[in-house]
Structures are given as structure tokens and as C-alpha cells.
mmCIF file of C-alpha atoms in Angstrom:
data_model
loop_
_atom_site.group_PDB
_atom_site.id
_atom_site.type_symbol
_atom_site.label_atom_id
_atom_site.label_comp_id
_atom_site.label_asym_id
_atom_site.label_seq_id
_atom_site.Cartn_x
_atom_site.Cartn_y
_atom_site.Cartn_z
ATOM 1 C CA UNK A 1 163.358 80.276 183.102
ATOM 2 C CA UNK A 2 166.996 79.294 183.326
ATOM 3 C CA UNK A 3 166.336 76.909 186.196
ATOM 4 C CA UNK A 4 163.590 75.290 184.143
ATOM 5 C CA UNK A 5 166.008 75.054 181.259
ATOM 6 C CA UNK A 6 168.700 73.384 183.361
ATOM 7 C CA UNK A 7 166.297 70.548 184.158
ATOM 8 C CA UNK A 8 166.472 69.535 180.465
ATOM 9 C CA UNK A 9 167.607 66.005 179.840
ATOM 10 C CA UNK A 10 171.128 65.988 178.400
ATOM 11 C CA UNK A 11 171.542 63.239 175.831
ATOM 12 C CA UNK A 12 174.843 61.398 175.364
ATOM 13 C CA UNK A 13 176.460 64.029 173.131
ATOM 14 C CA UNK A 14 179.585 61.977 172.434
ATOM 15 C CA UNK A 15 177.454 59.097 171.116
ATOM 16 C CA UNK A 16 175.712 61.544 168.733
ATOM 17 C CA UNK A 17 179.138 62.859 167.673
ATOM 18 C CA UNK A 18 180.304 59.329 166.794
ATOM 19 C CA UNK A 19 177.076 58.611 164.896
ATOM 20 C CA UNK A 20 177.610 61.806 162.867
ATOM 21 C CA UNK A 21 181.283 61.006 162.218
ATOM 22 C CA UNK A 22 180.464 57.426 161.147
ATOM 23 C CA UNK A 23 177.620 58.597 158.887
ATOM 24 C CA UNK A 24 180.028 61.090 157.230
ATOM 25 C CA UNK A 25 182.513 58.268 156.538
ATOM 26 C CA UNK A 26 179.641 56.138 155.151
ATOM 27 C CA UNK A 27 178.655 59.056 152.876
ATOM 28 C CA UNK A 28 182.205 59.234 151.506
ATOM 29 C CA UNK A 29 182.251 55.441 151.038
ATOM 30 C CA UNK A 30 178.906 55.449 149.187
ATOM 31 C CA UNK A 31 180.374 57.556 146.333
ATOM 32 C CA UNK A 32 182.881 54.821 145.513
ATOM 33 C CA UNK A 33 180.376 51.949 145.716
ATOM 34 C CA UNK A 34 179.621 50.100 142.468
ATOM 35 C CA UNK A 35 175.969 51.195 142.497
ATOM 36 C CA UNK A 36 173.669 52.996 140.084
ATOM 37 C CA UNK A 37 173.645 56.812 139.979
ATOM 38 C CA UNK A 38 170.083 56.929 141.277
ATOM 39 C CA UNK A 39 170.802 54.520 144.161
ATOM 40 C CA UNK A 40 173.864 56.532 145.221
ATOM 41 C CA UNK A 41 171.812 59.757 145.090
ATOM 42 C CA UNK A 42 168.997 58.252 147.157
ATOM 43 C CA UNK A 43 171.465 56.834 149.714
ATOM 44 C CA UNK A 44 173.285 60.188 150.045
ATOM 45 C CA UNK A 45 169.978 62.070 150.524
ATOM 46 C CA UNK A 46 168.853 59.558 153.167
ATOM 47 C CA UNK A 47 172.214 59.806 155.012
ATOM 48 C CA UNK A 48 172.134 63.638 154.919
ATOM 49 C CA UNK A 49 168.573 63.685 156.270
ATOM 50 C CA UNK A 50 169.592 61.211 158.991
ATOM 51 C CA UNK A 51 172.539 63.395 160.037
ATOM 52 C CA UNK A 52 170.412 66.565 159.976
ATOM 53 C CA UNK A 53 167.753 64.849 162.123
ATOM 54 C CA UNK A 54 170.383 63.786 164.678
ATOM 55 C CA UNK A 55 171.634 67.389 164.941
ATOM 56 C CA UNK A 56 168.108 68.822 165.240
ATOM 57 C CA UNK A 57 166.780 66.192 167.659
ATOM 58 C CA UNK A 58 169.715 65.952 170.065
ATOM 59 C CA UNK A 59 172.060 68.947 169.653
ATOM 60 C CA UNK A 60 169.155 71.370 169.185
ATOM 61 C CA UNK A 61 167.122 69.490 171.839
ATOM 62 C CA UNK A 62 164.066 69.291 169.582
ATOM 63 C CA UNK A 63 163.262 65.867 171.014
ATOM 64 C CA UNK A 64 162.807 67.356 174.482
ATOM 65 C CA UNK A 65 160.992 70.546 173.434
ATOM 66 C CA UNK A 66 157.329 71.571 173.337
ATOM 67 C CA UNK A 67 155.073 70.940 170.360
ATOM 68 C CA UNK A 68 155.253 74.641 169.341
ATOM 69 C CA UNK A 69 158.951 74.435 168.514
ATOM 70 C CA UNK A 70 158.433 71.137 166.717
ATOM 71 C CA UNK A 71 155.765 72.746 164.536
ATOM 72 C CA UNK A 72 158.030 75.716 163.769
ATOM 73 C CA UNK A 73 160.876 73.341 162.825
ATOM 74 C CA UNK A 74 158.687 71.174 160.578
ATOM 75 C CA UNK A 75 157.238 74.143 158.610
ATOM 76 C CA UNK A 76 160.331 74.761 156.397
ATOM 77 C CA UNK A 77 160.475 71.011 155.650
ATOM 78 C CA UNK A 78 156.891 71.128 154.389
ATOM 79 C CA UNK A 79 157.651 74.226 152.284
ATOM 80 C CA UNK A 80 160.816 72.604 150.876
ATOM 81 C CA UNK A 81 158.854 69.463 149.912
ATOM 82 C CA UNK A 82 156.266 71.649 148.173
ATOM 83 C CA UNK A 83 159.057 73.506 146.361
ATOM 84 C CA UNK A 84 160.513 70.248 145.006
ATOM 85 C CA UNK A 85 157.109 69.284 143.545
ATOM 86 C CA UNK A 86 156.714 72.785 142.081
ATOM 87 C CA UNK A 87 160.093 72.593 140.330
ATOM 88 C CA UNK A 88 159.933 68.954 139.165
ATOM 89 C CA UNK A 89 157.546 69.543 136.202
ATOM 90 C CA UNK A 90 159.930 72.167 134.758
ATOM 91 C CA UNK A 91 162.878 69.806 135.135
ATOM 92 C CA UNK A 92 161.024 66.922 133.472
ATOM 93 C CA UNK A 93 159.841 69.205 130.641
ATOM 94 C CA UNK A 94 163.420 70.284 129.832
ATOM 95 C CA UNK A 95 164.777 66.724 130.045
ATOM 96 C CA UNK A 96 161.923 65.566 127.768
ATOM 97 C CA UNK A 97 162.606 68.350 125.236
ATOM 98 C CA UNK A 98 166.345 67.570 125.196
ATOM 99 C CA UNK A 99 165.590 63.876 124.592
ATOM 100 C CA UNK A 100 163.202 64.786 121.753
ATOM 101 C CA UNK A 101 165.818 67.060 120.140
ATOM 102 C CA UNK A 102 168.452 64.322 120.371
ATOM 103 C CA UNK A 103 166.030 61.806 118.840
ATOM 104 C CA UNK A 104 165.225 64.248 116.014
ATOM 105 C CA UNK A 105 168.934 64.806 115.304
ATOM 106 C CA UNK A 106 169.669 61.051 115.242
ATOM 107 C CA UNK A 107 166.806 60.378 112.784
ATOM 108 C CA UNK A 108 167.897 63.241 110.515
ATOM 109 C CA UNK A 109 171.542 62.144 110.346
ATOM 110 C CA UNK A 110 171.160 59.188 107.892
ATOM 111 C CA UNK A 111 169.668 61.555 105.252
ATOM 112 C CA UNK A 112 172.904 63.574 105.022
ATOM 113 C CA UNK B 1 137.353 102.424 178.720
ATOM 114 C CA UNK B 2 138.936 102.735 182.153
ATOM 115 C CA UNK B 3 137.069 99.588 183.247
ATOM 116 C CA UNK B 4 138.446 97.712 180.242
ATOM 117 C CA UNK B 5 141.964 98.917 181.063
ATOM 118 C CA UNK B 6 141.597 97.687 184.659
ATOM 119 C CA UNK B 7 140.384 94.286 183.503
ATOM 120 C CA UNK B 8 143.230 94.086 180.987
ATOM 121 C CA UNK B 9 145.880 94.820 183.607
ATOM 122 C CA UNK B 10 144.533 91.968 185.734
ATOM 123 C CA UNK B 11 144.699 89.402 182.961
ATOM 124 C CA UNK B 12 147.560 86.918 183.352
ATOM 125 C CA UNK B 13 149.903 86.385 180.382
ATOM 126 C CA UNK B 14 148.221 83.817 178.153
ATOM 127 C CA UNK B 15 149.479 80.316 178.920
ATOM 128 C CA UNK B 16 148.428 77.411 176.720
ATOM 129 C CA UNK B 17 149.938 73.959 176.190
ATOM 130 C CA UNK B 18 151.590 75.495 173.117
ATOM 131 C CA UNK B 19 153.249 78.328 175.079
ATOM 132 C CA UNK B 20 157.016 77.799 174.810
ATOM 133 C CA UNK B 21 159.250 77.476 177.820
ATOM 134 C CA UNK B 22 161.325 80.397 176.494
ATOM 135 C CA UNK B 23 160.107 83.124 174.152
ATOM 136 C CA UNK B 24 163.702 83.825 173.110
ATOM 137 C CA UNK B 25 164.080 80.216 172.007
ATOM 138 C CA UNK B 26 160.839 80.424 170.036
ATOM 139 C CA UNK B 27 162.104 83.637 168.410
ATOM 140 C CA UNK B 28 165.352 81.948 167.363
ATOM 141 C CA UNK B 29 163.462 78.908 166.015
ATOM 142 C CA UNK B 30 161.197 81.166 163.932
ATOM 143 C CA UNK B 31 164.275 83.000 162.575
ATOM 144 C CA UNK B 32 165.945 79.668 161.783
ATOM 145 C CA UNK B 33 162.794 78.380 160.061
ATOM 146 C CA UNK B 34 162.881 81.458 157.804
ATOM 147 C CA UNK B 35 166.591 80.983 157.199
ATOM 148 C CA UNK B 36 166.003 77.303 156.405
ATOM 149 C CA UNK B 37 163.494 78.328 153.732
ATOM 150 C CA UNK B 38 166.180 80.656 152.315
ATOM 151 C CA UNK B 39 168.753 77.846 152.144
ATOM 152 C CA UNK B 40 166.088 75.411 150.914
ATOM 153 C CA UNK B 41 165.232 77.749 148.055
ATOM 154 C CA UNK B 42 168.909 78.139 147.114
ATOM 155 C CA UNK B 43 169.458 74.361 147.104
ATOM 156 C CA UNK B 44 166.216 73.734 145.193
ATOM 157 C CA UNK B 45 167.278 76.334 142.606
ATOM 158 C CA UNK B 46 170.669 74.597 142.389
ATOM 159 C CA UNK B 47 168.909 71.263 141.784
ATOM 160 C CA UNK B 48 166.628 72.755 139.130
ATOM 161 C CA UNK B 49 169.542 74.433 137.289
ATOM 162 C CA UNK B 50 171.610 71.259 137.410
ATOM 163 C CA UNK B 51 168.754 69.015 136.236
ATOM 164 C CA UNK B 52 167.981 71.252 133.261
ATOM 165 C CA UNK B 53 171.604 71.820 132.204
ATOM 166 C CA UNK B 54 173.186 69.744 129.496
ATOM 167 C CA UNK B 55 176.822 70.399 130.452
ATOM 168 C CA UNK B 56 176.861 70.560 134.258
ATOM 169 C CA UNK B 57 180.388 69.659 135.468
ATOM 170 C CA UNK B 58 180.864 66.748 137.858
ATOM 171 C CA UNK B 59 181.165 68.587 141.222
ATOM 172 C CA UNK B 60 183.090 65.763 142.855
ATOM 173 C CA UNK B 61 185.922 65.881 140.293
ATOM 174 C CA UNK B 62 186.037 69.710 139.993
ATOM 175 C CA UNK B 63 185.748 70.688 143.661
ATOM 176 C CA UNK B 64 187.415 67.731 145.370
ATOM 177 C CA UNK B 65 186.136 66.499 148.721
ATOM 178 C CA UNK B 66 189.171 65.861 150.916
ATOM 179 C CA UNK B 67 189.305 69.389 152.341
ATOM 180 C CA UNK B 68 185.529 69.751 152.587
ATOM 181 C CA UNK B 69 185.208 66.380 154.340
ATOM 182 C CA UNK B 70 187.685 67.685 156.930
ATOM 183 C CA UNK B 71 185.684 70.935 157.168
ATOM 184 C CA UNK B 72 182.489 68.905 157.754
ATOM 185 C CA UNK B 73 184.209 66.983 160.546
ATOM 186 C CA UNK B 74 185.468 70.271 162.048
ATOM 187 C CA UNK B 75 181.942 71.713 162.114
ATOM 188 C CA UNK B 76 180.582 68.545 163.770
ATOM 189 C CA UNK B 77 183.356 68.862 166.411
ATOM 190 C CA UNK B 78 182.428 72.518 166.990
ATOM 191 C CA UNK B 79 178.801 71.466 167.547
ATOM 192 C CA UNK B 80 180.014 69.073 170.239
ATOM 193 C CA UNK B 81 182.056 71.801 171.977
ATOM 194 C CA UNK B 82 178.916 73.999 171.840
ATOM 195 C CA UNK B 83 176.744 71.427 173.635
ATOM 196 C CA UNK B 84 179.572 70.830 176.105
ATOM 197 C CA UNK B 85 179.690 74.590 176.850
ATOM 198 C CA UNK B 86 175.966 74.500 177.636
ATOM 199 C CA UNK B 87 176.380 71.353 179.724
ATOM 200 C CA UNK B 88 179.137 72.954 181.836
ATOM 201 C CA UNK B 89 177.065 76.104 182.264
ATOM 202 C CA UNK B 90 174.157 73.925 183.437
ATOM 203 C CA UNK B 91 176.551 72.340 185.963
ATOM 204 C CA UNK B 92 177.464 75.818 187.216
ATOM 205 C CA UNK B 93 181.035 75.899 185.818
ATOM 206 C CA UNK B 94 181.251 79.228 183.994
ATOM 207 C CA UNK B 95 184.998 79.032 183.362
ATOM 208 C CA UNK B 96 184.790 75.689 181.523
ATOM 209 C CA UNK B 97 181.686 76.860 179.640
ATOM 210 C CA UNK B 98 183.658 79.874 178.373
ATOM 211 C CA UNK B 99 186.585 77.672 177.294
ATOM 212 C CA UNK B 100 184.221 75.472 175.259
ATOM 213 C CA UNK B 101 182.516 78.541 173.776
ATOM 214 C CA UNK B 102 185.983 79.743 172.730
ATOM 215 C CA UNK B 103 186.775 76.362 171.108
ATOM 216 C CA UNK B 104 183.461 76.541 169.238
ATOM 217 C CA UNK B 105 184.283 80.030 167.929
ATOM 218 C CA UNK B 106 187.799 78.842 167.033
ATOM 219 C CA UNK B 107 186.340 75.906 165.079
ATOM 220 C CA UNK B 108 184.119 78.337 163.166
ATOM 221 C CA UNK B 109 187.039 80.690 162.457
ATOM 222 C CA UNK B 110 189.167 77.802 161.136
ATOM 223 C CA UNK B 111 186.227 76.658 158.984
ATOM 224 C CA UNK B 112 185.875 80.109 157.378
ATOM 225 C CA UNK B 113 189.662 80.301 156.845
ATOM 226 C CA UNK B 114 189.643 76.885 155.123
ATOM 227 C CA UNK B 115 186.741 78.021 152.968
ATOM 228 C CA UNK B 116 188.680 81.140 151.956
ATOM 229 C CA UNK B 117 191.646 78.893 151.071
ATOM 230 C CA UNK B 118 189.360 76.579 149.050
ATOM 231 C CA UNK B 119 187.784 79.526 147.200
ATOM 232 C CA UNK B 120 191.128 81.095 146.301
ATOM 233 C CA UNK B 121 192.402 77.701 145.104
ATOM 234 C CA UNK B 122 189.311 77.152 142.904
ATOM 235 C CA UNK B 123 189.379 80.721 141.539
ATOM 236 C CA UNK B 124 193.039 80.185 140.653
ATOM 237 C CA UNK B 125 192.042 77.031 138.719
ATOM 238 C CA UNK B 126 189.444 79.022 136.742
ATOM 239 C CA UNK B 127 186.178 78.616 138.671
ATOM 240 C CA UNK B 128 184.561 82.066 138.506
ATOM 241 C CA UNK B 129 181.113 83.355 139.386
ATOM 242 C CA UNK B 130 180.371 83.993 135.694
ATOM 243 C CA UNK B 131 182.074 81.037 134.041
ATOM 244 C CA UNK B 132 184.473 78.109 134.293
ATOM 245 C CA UNK B 133 186.447 75.826 131.951
ATOM 246 C CA UNK B 134 184.428 72.678 132.831
ATOM 247 C CA UNK B 135 180.932 73.500 131.563
ATOM 248 C CA UNK B 136 177.786 75.399 132.623
ATOM 249 C CA UNK B 137 178.608 78.934 133.878
ATOM 250 C CA UNK B 138 175.842 78.600 136.499
ATOM 251 C CA UNK B 139 177.915 75.908 138.235
ATOM 252 C CA UNK B 140 180.315 78.561 139.548
ATOM 253 C CA UNK B 141 177.510 81.042 140.234
ATOM 254 C CA UNK B 142 175.543 78.589 142.376
ATOM 255 C CA UNK B 143 178.671 77.275 144.105
ATOM 256 C CA UNK B 144 179.855 80.717 145.237
ATOM 257 C CA UNK B 145 176.366 81.923 146.207
ATOM 258 C CA UNK B 146 175.421 78.882 148.299
ATOM 259 C CA UNK B 147 178.798 78.310 149.993
ATOM 260 C CA UNK B 148 179.227 82.083 150.398
ATOM 261 C CA UNK B 149 175.801 82.437 152.052
ATOM 262 C CA UNK B 150 176.718 79.609 154.419
ATOM 263 C CA UNK B 151 180.179 81.095 155.065
ATOM 264 C CA UNK B 152 178.536 84.397 156.018
ATOM 265 C CA UNK B 153 176.394 82.504 158.515
ATOM 266 C CA UNK B 154 179.498 80.898 160.041
ATOM 267 C CA UNK B 155 181.228 84.307 160.223
ATOM 268 C CA UNK B 156 178.127 85.756 161.938
ATOM 269 C CA UNK B 157 178.132 82.757 164.278
ATOM 270 C CA UNK B 158 181.764 83.335 165.283
ATOM 271 C CA UNK B 159 180.969 86.980 166.134
ATOM 272 C CA UNK B 160 177.843 85.836 168.041
ATOM 273 C CA UNK B 161 179.918 83.273 170.026
ATOM 274 C CA UNK B 162 182.604 85.815 170.934
ATOM 275 C CA UNK B 163 179.841 88.176 172.128
ATOM 276 C CA UNK B 164 178.413 85.320 174.224
ATOM 277 C CA UNK B 165 181.775 84.730 175.945
ATOM 278 C CA UNK B 166 181.574 88.359 177.068
ATOM 279 C CA UNK B 167 177.896 87.894 178.026
ATOM 280 C CA UNK B 168 178.742 84.914 180.262
ATOM 281 C CA UNK B 169 181.738 86.796 181.742
ATOM 282 C CA UNK B 170 179.488 89.710 182.736
ATOM 283 C CA UNK B 171 177.000 87.476 184.598
ATOM 284 C CA UNK B 172 178.372 85.903 187.789
ATOM 285 C CA UNK B 173 175.379 83.531 188.081
ATOM 286 C CA UNK B 174 175.677 80.691 185.524
ATOM 287 C CA UNK B 175 171.879 80.307 185.430
ATOM 288 C CA UNK B 176 171.560 83.943 184.257
ATOM 289 C CA UNK B 177 173.218 83.198 180.924
ATOM 290 C CA UNK B 178 172.034 79.594 180.372
ATOM 291 C CA UNK B 179 169.032 80.470 178.217
ATOM 292 C CA UNK B 180 171.015 82.901 176.032
ATOM 293 C CA UNK B 181 173.803 80.335 175.480
ATOM 294 C CA UNK B 182 171.228 77.666 174.603
ATOM 295 C CA UNK B 183 169.740 80.043 171.988
ATOM 296 C CA UNK B 184 173.242 80.690 170.579
ATOM 297 C CA UNK B 185 173.679 76.917 170.389
ATOM 298 C CA UNK B 186 170.503 76.632 168.295
ATOM 299 C CA UNK B 187 171.980 79.033 165.740
ATOM 300 C CA UNK B 188 175.349 77.251 165.701
ATOM 301 C CA UNK B 189 173.856 73.757 165.290
ATOM 302 C CA UNK B 190 171.653 75.086 162.504
ATOM 303 C CA UNK B 191 174.760 76.283 160.652
ATOM 304 C CA UNK B 192 176.189 72.760 161.084
ATOM 305 C CA UNK B 193 172.918 71.213 159.880
ATOM 306 C CA UNK B 194 172.875 73.400 156.764
ATOM 307 C CA UNK B 195 176.484 72.463 155.980
ATOM 308 C CA UNK B 196 175.538 68.762 156.124
ATOM 309 C CA UNK B 197 172.987 69.503 153.383
ATOM 310 C CA UNK B 198 175.316 71.749 151.345
ATOM 311 C CA UNK B 199 178.145 69.187 151.550
ATOM 312 C CA UNK B 200 175.852 66.428 150.304
ATOM 313 C CA UNK B 201 174.071 68.341 147.529
ATOM 314 C CA UNK B 202 176.928 70.487 146.203
ATOM 315 C CA UNK B 203 179.971 68.255 146.674
ATOM 316 C CA UNK B 204 178.949 64.586 146.905
ATOM 317 C CA UNK B 205 175.925 64.254 144.602
#
């Protein structure tokens, strides 16, 4: 088993380290960019996913592993995606209600 | 019955294209998948609470990111020392592998110490698990639960790494401990991976 394991391809770990370090600096730079809140959020999510993929693929050797381990690793991602879609309607409902309340308050104000 | 038992004893362990190279590795991956769902649920709950709150404080201005950015860099460095430990073990150099395992554990210990410092600093400024001066009380609750859960993982990882140094010491053949060290590495990189997510969602966004 161990001899089989030692035949694993070793990627250039230092290159991965520099990619991760650079992506972290980019993340910090993105916060100060004169961009919209949504754009910054989307960029930060994309950068975090990119960094996480680098760690999983190269440090955790997922790129060189069998399909079984790949399937196990992808399962939580699928569940997390499902969870986001399960929670989104609640979030939208609350945001909608808050907006309605604010609108109601602003229309009532001139009467006073 | 006895015939069935005889046939059973002759059957080879089932091998399919999906059979993993190491059952221990598969076991760790399944554990990590479960753990990832745990962290995913915590972060999703954080997102839901934040989206539905009217007075959620701005995490960036309350928590600050200078220290945590350094902590992120430290954890990335410790992931590199972990892969280096495995690389040296693969090359048959147990002594160097142990040194790198020690550096990895040291990186984890420093990370937890910095987190303790950060927590005490924030508590001193008024961030408590049941309230804070900046807005929604759940901000503090979610912050301490998520970073605390991750900190516990790092603490567990440090103990695991120290145990692995002993494990490698007790096995004169480097190949005998390679698989176990690789499995330890999976856990450690996962902790790093989760921190990347926590850092982005709880500090930067």
C-alpha cells in the first residue's frame, strides 16, 4: 500500500503555495476596489472557491486519486448547493417584507 | 451452511474500479465530507441570519483583517510544511519528515494562540456571544461558534500531528508510516481549506 502510495505524482508544491499567497493578496485588494457590493461579493466567492480547489486538488492529491474519492469529495458540495437554494426563499421573503414595511412607513408619514 | 462458509472463505476481497487504493484514506475522506457538511451548514446559517437581519454589523470594520490575514498566510505555510513532510517521507528521509511535521504542528499551535489573542481582544471591546455594541446579537454568536468550531479542529489537528511524529519515530521503515502521514495531511489541508472559506465569508464579505 505504502509503496503504491509513494508512486504518486508530487506536484510543484511551492508553485501552489505562491498561487495561494497571491490569491490571498488579491482577495485583500478586492475589498478596497471601487466596485459594487455585489461584484465584490461575487469576486471574493470565486477567489475563495479557487483557493479551496487548489488545496483540494494538489495538497490533498484529489487530482491524482480514484473516482471514489472524487465522488466523496463532491457530495458535500452538492449538499451545500442544495442548502443555499433551500435557504434563499426565506431570505428573499424577509427582505421583501422589510421593503414592504419601509414603503408602508414612508407613505404613512405625510399624513402626520 | 458449511459449504457456503467454505465458498465464502475462498472469495477474494471485492475489487472494482471504484475500490480505493487505501481504505484508511477513503475513511478520512468520508469523515471530512461529513465535517464539510457541518461547516457548510454553519456558514449557510450565518448567511441566512445575516441576509435577514436589519442591523448586521460590518464584519470588516468590527473584526479587522490584518491579524486574520496573517493567520491565513500561516495556515497556508503549515499546509506546505505538511506536504513537504510527506515528500521527505516518500524519499525515505524520516528525520526531515519529522522536522516538517513538527513545523506543521507549530504553525497550528501559533494559529490557535493568535485566535485566542484575537478572541480576548474582541471580548474586551464588547463582542460577546449574546450581544455586542455594533448591532445584531447573532453576529457575536455566529462569530464565536464558527471560528470556535474551526479552532477546535486546529487544536485536534495539532494533537494529531504530535501523535504522528511519535508514530513515525516508532517505525524504522519510512514506507510503513507513509499512508498514515498522508491521511493526517488530508485532515490538516481540510482545516486550511475550511479557514479559506471562513476567512472569506466571516471577515471579508
